[in-house]
GROMACS .gro file of C-alpha atoms in nm:
model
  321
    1UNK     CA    1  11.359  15.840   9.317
    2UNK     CA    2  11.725  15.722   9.386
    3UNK     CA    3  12.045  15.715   9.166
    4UNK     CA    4  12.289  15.470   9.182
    5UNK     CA    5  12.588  15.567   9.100
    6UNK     CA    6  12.739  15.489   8.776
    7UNK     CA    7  13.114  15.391   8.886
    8UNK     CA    8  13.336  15.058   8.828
    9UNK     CA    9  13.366  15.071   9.241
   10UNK     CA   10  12.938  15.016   9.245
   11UNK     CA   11  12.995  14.626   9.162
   12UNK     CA   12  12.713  14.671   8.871
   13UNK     CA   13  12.955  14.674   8.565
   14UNK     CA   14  13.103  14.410   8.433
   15UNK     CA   15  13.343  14.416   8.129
   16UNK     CA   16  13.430  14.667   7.905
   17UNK     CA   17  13.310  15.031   8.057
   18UNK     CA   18  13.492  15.328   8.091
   19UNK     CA   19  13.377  15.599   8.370
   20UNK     CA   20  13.285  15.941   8.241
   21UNK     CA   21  13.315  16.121   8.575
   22UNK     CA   22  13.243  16.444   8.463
   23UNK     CA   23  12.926  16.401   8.334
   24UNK     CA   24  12.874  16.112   8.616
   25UNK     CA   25  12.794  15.890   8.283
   26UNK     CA   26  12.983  15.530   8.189
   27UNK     CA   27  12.980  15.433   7.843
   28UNK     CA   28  13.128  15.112   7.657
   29UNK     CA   29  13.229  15.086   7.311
   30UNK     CA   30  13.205  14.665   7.365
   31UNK     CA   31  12.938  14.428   7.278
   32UNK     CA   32  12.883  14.205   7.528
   33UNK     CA   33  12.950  14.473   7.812
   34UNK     CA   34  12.756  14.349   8.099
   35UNK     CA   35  12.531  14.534   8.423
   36UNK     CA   36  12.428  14.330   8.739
   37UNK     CA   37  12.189  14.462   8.994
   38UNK     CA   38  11.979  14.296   9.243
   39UNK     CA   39  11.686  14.526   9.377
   40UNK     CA   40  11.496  14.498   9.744
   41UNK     CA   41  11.116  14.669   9.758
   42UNK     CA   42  11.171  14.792   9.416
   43UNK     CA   43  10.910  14.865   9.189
   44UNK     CA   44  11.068  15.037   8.914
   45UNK     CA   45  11.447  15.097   8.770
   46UNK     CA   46  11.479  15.366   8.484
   47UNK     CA   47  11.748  15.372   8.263
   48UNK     CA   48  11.856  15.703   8.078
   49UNK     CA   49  11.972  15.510   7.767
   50UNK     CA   50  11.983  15.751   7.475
   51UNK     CA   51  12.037  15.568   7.110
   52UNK     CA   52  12.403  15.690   6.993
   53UNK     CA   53  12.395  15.521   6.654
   54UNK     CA   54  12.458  15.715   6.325
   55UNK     CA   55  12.343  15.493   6.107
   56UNK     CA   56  11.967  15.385   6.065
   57UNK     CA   57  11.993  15.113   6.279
   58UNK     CA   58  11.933  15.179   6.652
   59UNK     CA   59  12.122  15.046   6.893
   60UNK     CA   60  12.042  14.742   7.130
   61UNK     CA   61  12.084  14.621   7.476
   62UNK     CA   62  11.969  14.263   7.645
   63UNK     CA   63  11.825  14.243   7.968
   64UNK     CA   64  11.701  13.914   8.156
   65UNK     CA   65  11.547  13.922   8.503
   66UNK     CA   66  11.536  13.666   8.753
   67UNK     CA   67  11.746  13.453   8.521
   68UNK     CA   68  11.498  13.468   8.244
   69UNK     CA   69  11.628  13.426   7.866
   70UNK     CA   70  11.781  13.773   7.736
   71UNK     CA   71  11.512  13.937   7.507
   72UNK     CA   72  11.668  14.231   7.309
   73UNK     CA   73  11.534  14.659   7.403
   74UNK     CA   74  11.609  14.848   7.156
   75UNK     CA   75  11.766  15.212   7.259
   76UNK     CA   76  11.607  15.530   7.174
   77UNK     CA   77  11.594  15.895   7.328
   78UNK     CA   78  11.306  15.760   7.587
   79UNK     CA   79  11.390  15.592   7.882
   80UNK     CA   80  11.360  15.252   7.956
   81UNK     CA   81  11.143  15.155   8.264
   82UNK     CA   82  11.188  14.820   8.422
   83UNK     CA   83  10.829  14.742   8.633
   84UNK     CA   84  10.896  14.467   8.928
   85UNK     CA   85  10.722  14.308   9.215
   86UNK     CA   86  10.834  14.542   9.537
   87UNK     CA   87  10.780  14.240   9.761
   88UNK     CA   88  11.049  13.995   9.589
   89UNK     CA   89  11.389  14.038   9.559
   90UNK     CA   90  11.480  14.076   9.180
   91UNK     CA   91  11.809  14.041   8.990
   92UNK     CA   92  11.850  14.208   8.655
   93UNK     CA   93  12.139  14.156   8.425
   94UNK     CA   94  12.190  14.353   8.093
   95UNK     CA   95  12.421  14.336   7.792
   96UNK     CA   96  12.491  14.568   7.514
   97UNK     CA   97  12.393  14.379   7.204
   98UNK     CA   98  12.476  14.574   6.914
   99UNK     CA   99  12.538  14.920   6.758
  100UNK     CA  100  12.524  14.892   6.402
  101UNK     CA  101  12.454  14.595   6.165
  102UNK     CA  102  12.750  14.624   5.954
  103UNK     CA  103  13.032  14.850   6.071
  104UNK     CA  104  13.008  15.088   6.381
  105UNK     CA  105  13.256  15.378   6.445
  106UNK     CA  106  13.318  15.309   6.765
  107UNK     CA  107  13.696  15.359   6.777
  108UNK     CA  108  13.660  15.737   6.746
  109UNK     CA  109  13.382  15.747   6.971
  110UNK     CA  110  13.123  15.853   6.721
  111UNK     CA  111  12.911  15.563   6.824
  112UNK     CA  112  12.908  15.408   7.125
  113UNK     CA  113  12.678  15.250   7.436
  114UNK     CA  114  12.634  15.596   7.668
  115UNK     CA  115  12.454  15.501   8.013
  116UNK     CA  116  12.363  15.851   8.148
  117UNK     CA  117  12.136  15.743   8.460
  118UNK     CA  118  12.021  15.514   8.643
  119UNK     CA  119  11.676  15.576   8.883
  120UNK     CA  120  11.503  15.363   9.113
  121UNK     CA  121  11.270  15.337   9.435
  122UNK     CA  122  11.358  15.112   9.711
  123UNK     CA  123  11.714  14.962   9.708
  124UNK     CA  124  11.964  14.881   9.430
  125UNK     CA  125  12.286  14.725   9.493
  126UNK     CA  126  12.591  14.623   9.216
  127UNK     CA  127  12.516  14.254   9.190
  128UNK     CA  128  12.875  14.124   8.949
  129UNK     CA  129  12.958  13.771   9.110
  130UNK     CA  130  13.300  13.738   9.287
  131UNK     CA  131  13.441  13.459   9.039
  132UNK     CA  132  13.739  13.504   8.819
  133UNK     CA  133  13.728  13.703   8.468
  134UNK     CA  134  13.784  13.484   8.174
  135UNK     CA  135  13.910  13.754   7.886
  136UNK     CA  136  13.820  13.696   7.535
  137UNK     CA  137  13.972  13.878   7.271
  138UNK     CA  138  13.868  13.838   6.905
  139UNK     CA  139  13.650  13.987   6.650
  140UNK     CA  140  13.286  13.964   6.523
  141UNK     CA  141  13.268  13.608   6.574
  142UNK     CA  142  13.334  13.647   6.950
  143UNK     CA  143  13.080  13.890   6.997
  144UNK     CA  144  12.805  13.699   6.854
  145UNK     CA  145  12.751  13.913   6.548
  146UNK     CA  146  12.489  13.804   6.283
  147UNK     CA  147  12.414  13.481   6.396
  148UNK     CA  148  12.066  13.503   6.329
  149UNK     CA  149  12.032  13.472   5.964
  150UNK     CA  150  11.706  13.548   5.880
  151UNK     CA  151  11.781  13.933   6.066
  152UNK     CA  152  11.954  14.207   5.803
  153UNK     CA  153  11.916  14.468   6.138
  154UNK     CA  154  12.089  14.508   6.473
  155UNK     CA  155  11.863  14.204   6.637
  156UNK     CA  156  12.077  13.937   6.389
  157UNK     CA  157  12.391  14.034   6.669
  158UNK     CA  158  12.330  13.793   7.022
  159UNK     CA  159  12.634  13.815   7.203
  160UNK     CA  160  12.474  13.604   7.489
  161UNK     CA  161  12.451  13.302   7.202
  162UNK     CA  162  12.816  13.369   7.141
  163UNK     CA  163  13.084  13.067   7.241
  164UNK     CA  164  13.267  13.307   7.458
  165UNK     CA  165  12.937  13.347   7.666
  166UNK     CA  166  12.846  12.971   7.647
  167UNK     CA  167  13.221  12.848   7.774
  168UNK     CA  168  13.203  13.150   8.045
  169UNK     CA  169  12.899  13.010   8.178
  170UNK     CA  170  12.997  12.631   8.150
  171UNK     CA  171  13.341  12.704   8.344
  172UNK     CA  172  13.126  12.947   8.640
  173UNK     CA  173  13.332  13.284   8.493
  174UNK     CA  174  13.311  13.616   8.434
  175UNK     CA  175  13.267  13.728   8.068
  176UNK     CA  176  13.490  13.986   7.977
  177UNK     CA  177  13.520  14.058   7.638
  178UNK     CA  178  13.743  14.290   7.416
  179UNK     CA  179  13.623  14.250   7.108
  180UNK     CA  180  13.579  14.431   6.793
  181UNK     CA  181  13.414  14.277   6.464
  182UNK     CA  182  13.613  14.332   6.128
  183UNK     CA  183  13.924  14.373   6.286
  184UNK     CA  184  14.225  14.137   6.319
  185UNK     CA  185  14.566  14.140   6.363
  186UNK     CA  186  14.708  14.362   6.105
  187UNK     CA  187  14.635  14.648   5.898
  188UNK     CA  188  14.444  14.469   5.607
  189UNK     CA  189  14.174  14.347   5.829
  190UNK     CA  190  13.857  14.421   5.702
  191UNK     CA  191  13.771  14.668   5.965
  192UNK     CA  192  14.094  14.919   6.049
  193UNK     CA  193  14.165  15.051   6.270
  194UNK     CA  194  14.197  14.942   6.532
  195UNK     CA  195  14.385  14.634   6.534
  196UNK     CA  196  14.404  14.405   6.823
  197UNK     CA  197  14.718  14.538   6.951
  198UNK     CA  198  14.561  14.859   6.995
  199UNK     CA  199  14.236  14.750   7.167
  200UNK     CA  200  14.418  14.563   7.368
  201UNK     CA  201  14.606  14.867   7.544
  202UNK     CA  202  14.292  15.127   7.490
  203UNK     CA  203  13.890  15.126   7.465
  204UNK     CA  204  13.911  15.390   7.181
  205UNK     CA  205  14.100  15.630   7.022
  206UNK     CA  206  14.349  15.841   7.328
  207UNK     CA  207  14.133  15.634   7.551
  208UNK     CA  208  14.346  15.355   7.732
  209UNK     CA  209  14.199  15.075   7.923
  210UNK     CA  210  14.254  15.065   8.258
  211UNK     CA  211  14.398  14.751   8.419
  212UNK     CA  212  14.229  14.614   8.773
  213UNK     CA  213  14.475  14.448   8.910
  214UNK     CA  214  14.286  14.333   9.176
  215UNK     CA  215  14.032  14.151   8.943
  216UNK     CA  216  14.141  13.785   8.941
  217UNK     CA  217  14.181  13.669   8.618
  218UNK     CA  218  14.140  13.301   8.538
  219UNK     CA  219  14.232  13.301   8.181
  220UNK     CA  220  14.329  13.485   7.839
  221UNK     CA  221  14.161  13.366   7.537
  222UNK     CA  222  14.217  13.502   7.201
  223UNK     CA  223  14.047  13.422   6.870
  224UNK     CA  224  14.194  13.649   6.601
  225UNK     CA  225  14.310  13.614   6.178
  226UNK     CA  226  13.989  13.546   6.007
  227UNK     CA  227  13.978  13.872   5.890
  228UNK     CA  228  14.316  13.943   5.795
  229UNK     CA  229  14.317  13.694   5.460
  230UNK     CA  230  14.454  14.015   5.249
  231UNK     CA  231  14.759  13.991   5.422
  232UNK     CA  232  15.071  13.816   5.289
  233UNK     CA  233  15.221  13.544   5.515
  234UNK     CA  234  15.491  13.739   5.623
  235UNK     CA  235  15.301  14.023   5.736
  236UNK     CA  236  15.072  13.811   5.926
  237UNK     CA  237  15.348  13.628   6.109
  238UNK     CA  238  15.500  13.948   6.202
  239UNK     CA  239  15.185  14.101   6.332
  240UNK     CA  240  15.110  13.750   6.500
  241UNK     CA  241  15.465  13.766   6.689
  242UNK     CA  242  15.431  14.135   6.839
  243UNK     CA  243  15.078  14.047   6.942
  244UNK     CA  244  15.189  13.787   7.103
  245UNK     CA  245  15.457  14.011   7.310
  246UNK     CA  246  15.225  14.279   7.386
  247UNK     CA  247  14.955  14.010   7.548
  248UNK     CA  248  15.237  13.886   7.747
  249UNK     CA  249  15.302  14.299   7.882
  250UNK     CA  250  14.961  14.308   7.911
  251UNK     CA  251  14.850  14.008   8.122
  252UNK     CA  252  15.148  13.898   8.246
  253UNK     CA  253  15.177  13.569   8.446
  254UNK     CA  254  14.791  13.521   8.329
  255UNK     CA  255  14.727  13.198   8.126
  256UNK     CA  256  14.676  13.335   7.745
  257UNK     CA  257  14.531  13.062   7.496
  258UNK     CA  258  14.513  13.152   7.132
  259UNK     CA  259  14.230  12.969   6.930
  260UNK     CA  260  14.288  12.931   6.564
  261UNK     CA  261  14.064  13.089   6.333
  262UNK     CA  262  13.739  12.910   6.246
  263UNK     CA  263  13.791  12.944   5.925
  264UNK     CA  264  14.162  12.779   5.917
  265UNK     CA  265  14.297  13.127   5.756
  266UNK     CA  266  14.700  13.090   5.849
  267UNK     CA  267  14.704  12.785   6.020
  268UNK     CA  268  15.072  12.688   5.899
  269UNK     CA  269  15.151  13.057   5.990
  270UNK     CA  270  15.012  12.964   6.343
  271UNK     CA  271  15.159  12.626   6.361
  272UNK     CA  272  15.541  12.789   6.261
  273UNK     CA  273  15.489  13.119   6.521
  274UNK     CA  274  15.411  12.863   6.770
  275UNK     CA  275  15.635  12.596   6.745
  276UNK     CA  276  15.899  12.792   6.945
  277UNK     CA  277  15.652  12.959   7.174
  278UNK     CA  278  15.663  12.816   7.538
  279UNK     CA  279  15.475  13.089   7.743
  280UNK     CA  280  15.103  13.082   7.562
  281UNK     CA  281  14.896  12.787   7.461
  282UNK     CA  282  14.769  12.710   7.094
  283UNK     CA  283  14.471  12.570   7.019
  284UNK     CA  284  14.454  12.423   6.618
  285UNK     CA  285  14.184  12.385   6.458
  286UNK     CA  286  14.100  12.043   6.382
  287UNK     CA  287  13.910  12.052   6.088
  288UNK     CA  288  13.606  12.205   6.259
  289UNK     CA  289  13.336  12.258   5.990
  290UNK     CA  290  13.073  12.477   6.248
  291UNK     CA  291  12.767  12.574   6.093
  292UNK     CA  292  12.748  12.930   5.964
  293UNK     CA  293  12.474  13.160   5.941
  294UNK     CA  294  12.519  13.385   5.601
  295UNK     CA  295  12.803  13.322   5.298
  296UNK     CA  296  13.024  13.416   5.497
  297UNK     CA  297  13.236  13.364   5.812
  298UNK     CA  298  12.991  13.439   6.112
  299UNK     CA  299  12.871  13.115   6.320
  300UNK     CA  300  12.483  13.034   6.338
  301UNK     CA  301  12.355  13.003   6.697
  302UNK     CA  302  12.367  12.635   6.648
  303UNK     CA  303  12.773  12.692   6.508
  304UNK     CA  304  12.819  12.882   6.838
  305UNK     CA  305  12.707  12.593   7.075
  306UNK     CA  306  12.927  12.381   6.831
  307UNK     CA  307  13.228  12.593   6.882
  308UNK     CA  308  13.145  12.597   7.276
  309UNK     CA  309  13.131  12.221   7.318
  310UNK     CA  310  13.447  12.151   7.116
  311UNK     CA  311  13.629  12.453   7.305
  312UNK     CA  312  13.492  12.385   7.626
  313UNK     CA  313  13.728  12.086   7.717
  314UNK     CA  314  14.033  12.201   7.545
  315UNK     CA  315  14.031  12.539   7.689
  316UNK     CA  316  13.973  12.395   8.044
  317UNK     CA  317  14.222  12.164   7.982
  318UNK     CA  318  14.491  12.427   7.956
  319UNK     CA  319  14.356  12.665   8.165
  320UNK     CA  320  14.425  12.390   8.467
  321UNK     CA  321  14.750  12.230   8.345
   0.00000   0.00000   0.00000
């Protein structure tokens, strides 16, 4: 059996993933975090994917073949075999799906996705497509978190049923995602730390996230403030306006659209910030009612292809102008 190697430079990892090269291991603390392989007389790929969960649930990971729909593998300590035809080529895309069902601790690395191996017969080649990156940086609602409402367990999360995925796939991008759910802008989010400022700069606690500048970017899109309603006013507008400078140190000349919460939490907060802002894009929220999936704030897979179609033109509107 072969190895292939687990490194950003392998052109298998797409999104969130940090290289442990120590241990020769790459690990994500991202939903949504994707791998891309295409095999040649292959008949089996193995994946050393132990479960790093702490909680009863056990974490999750999608994989579709051959274009396929995603079905959802649940991670434990045995490995996961893929079985293929040797005689076809095959391509194999995965995505982490979920940790926990309610709150992971991901930020101080206590739970996380850990790839330790990757073995295989025949050949296996990094298969991420050479189109742009379109970033997306949010919360829960991003990642596709309980959108299934009849699931209380890690299957209820989809991120490939998520608007970020539908709109990446509609404009022919790259989904990169930085997302976290529970967390917001400031400090009274529901989940803190981190907040987006700091997983913005860094993956995890004294872990920074390393910029590629050579990875085209076509667009910055950021859906954040839903969970921040404990704030007052003031402190959200002052967290909104030093986000807003650090995304501008952080992706520079890059087009950066924020979305405004679902929800319409601060949206005469967002409406002031950004009536003198002339260097990123607002998008208001115009009464959108999208259908949710619990008594809460999370969209239903049907309130995700809702949010996708009414984004869809908007976004690509400013993303050529």
């Amino acid at each position: 059996m072969n190895t292939f190697p687990l490194t950003i430079k392998s052109n298998a990892f797409l999104g969130s993933w940090i290289e442990d090269s120590t241990n020769k291991q790459i690990f994500s603390t991202n939903l949504g975090a994707e791998i891309w392989l295409k095999s040649s007389h292959c008949s089996k790929i193995i994946f050393d994917w132990p479960n790093r969960t702490l909680a009863a649930d056990q974490s999750r990971i999608l994989i579709s073949i051959d274009g396929a729909d995603f079905y959802s593998q649940i991670l434990s300590e045995r490995n996961i075999q893929l079985d293929l035809d040797p005689d076809s080529d095959h391509l194999i895309r995965i995505m982490t799906q979920a940790i926990t069902f309610v709150k992971a601790q991901t930020w101080n690395l206590s739970e996380f996705f850990l790839l330790k191996k990757i073995s295989f017969n025949g050949q296996l080649t990094g298969a991420v497509p050479s189109r742009k990156n379109l970033v997306f940086i949010g919360d829960s609602i991003i990642n596709g978190q309980k959108i299934l409402p009849d699931s209380f367990d890690t299957s209820a999360h989809r991120p490939d049923k998520s608007w970020a995925y539908l709109l990446s796939e509609k404009l022919d991008f790259n989904n990169l995602r930085i997302a976290y759910g529970g967390t917001g802008i400031t400090q009274r989010a529901n989940i803190y730390p981190p907040t987006a400022i700091d997983f913005i700069w860094n993956s995890a606690l004294n872990v920074s996230r390393p910029i590629d500048y050579s990875q085209p970017l076509a667009g910055v899109i950021v859906n954040l403030g839903t969970n921040d309603r404990s704030a007052s006013s003031e402190e959200f507008s002052f967290s909104l306006k030093a986000l807003l400078r650090e995304l501008k140190k952080r992706f520079h000349e890059t087009k950066i659209i924020v979305v405004e919460p679902f929800n319409g939490c601060f949206q005469d907060v967002f409406r002031k910030v950004f009536k003198d802002e002339k260097h990123i894009s607002l998008i208001e929220n115009n009464h959108w009612n999208f259908e949710i999936s619990d008594h809460g704030v999370h969209l239903s897979v049907t309130g995700q292809q809702q949010a996708a179609k009414t984004l869809l033109p908007l976004i690509e509107e400013k993303l050529n102008a």
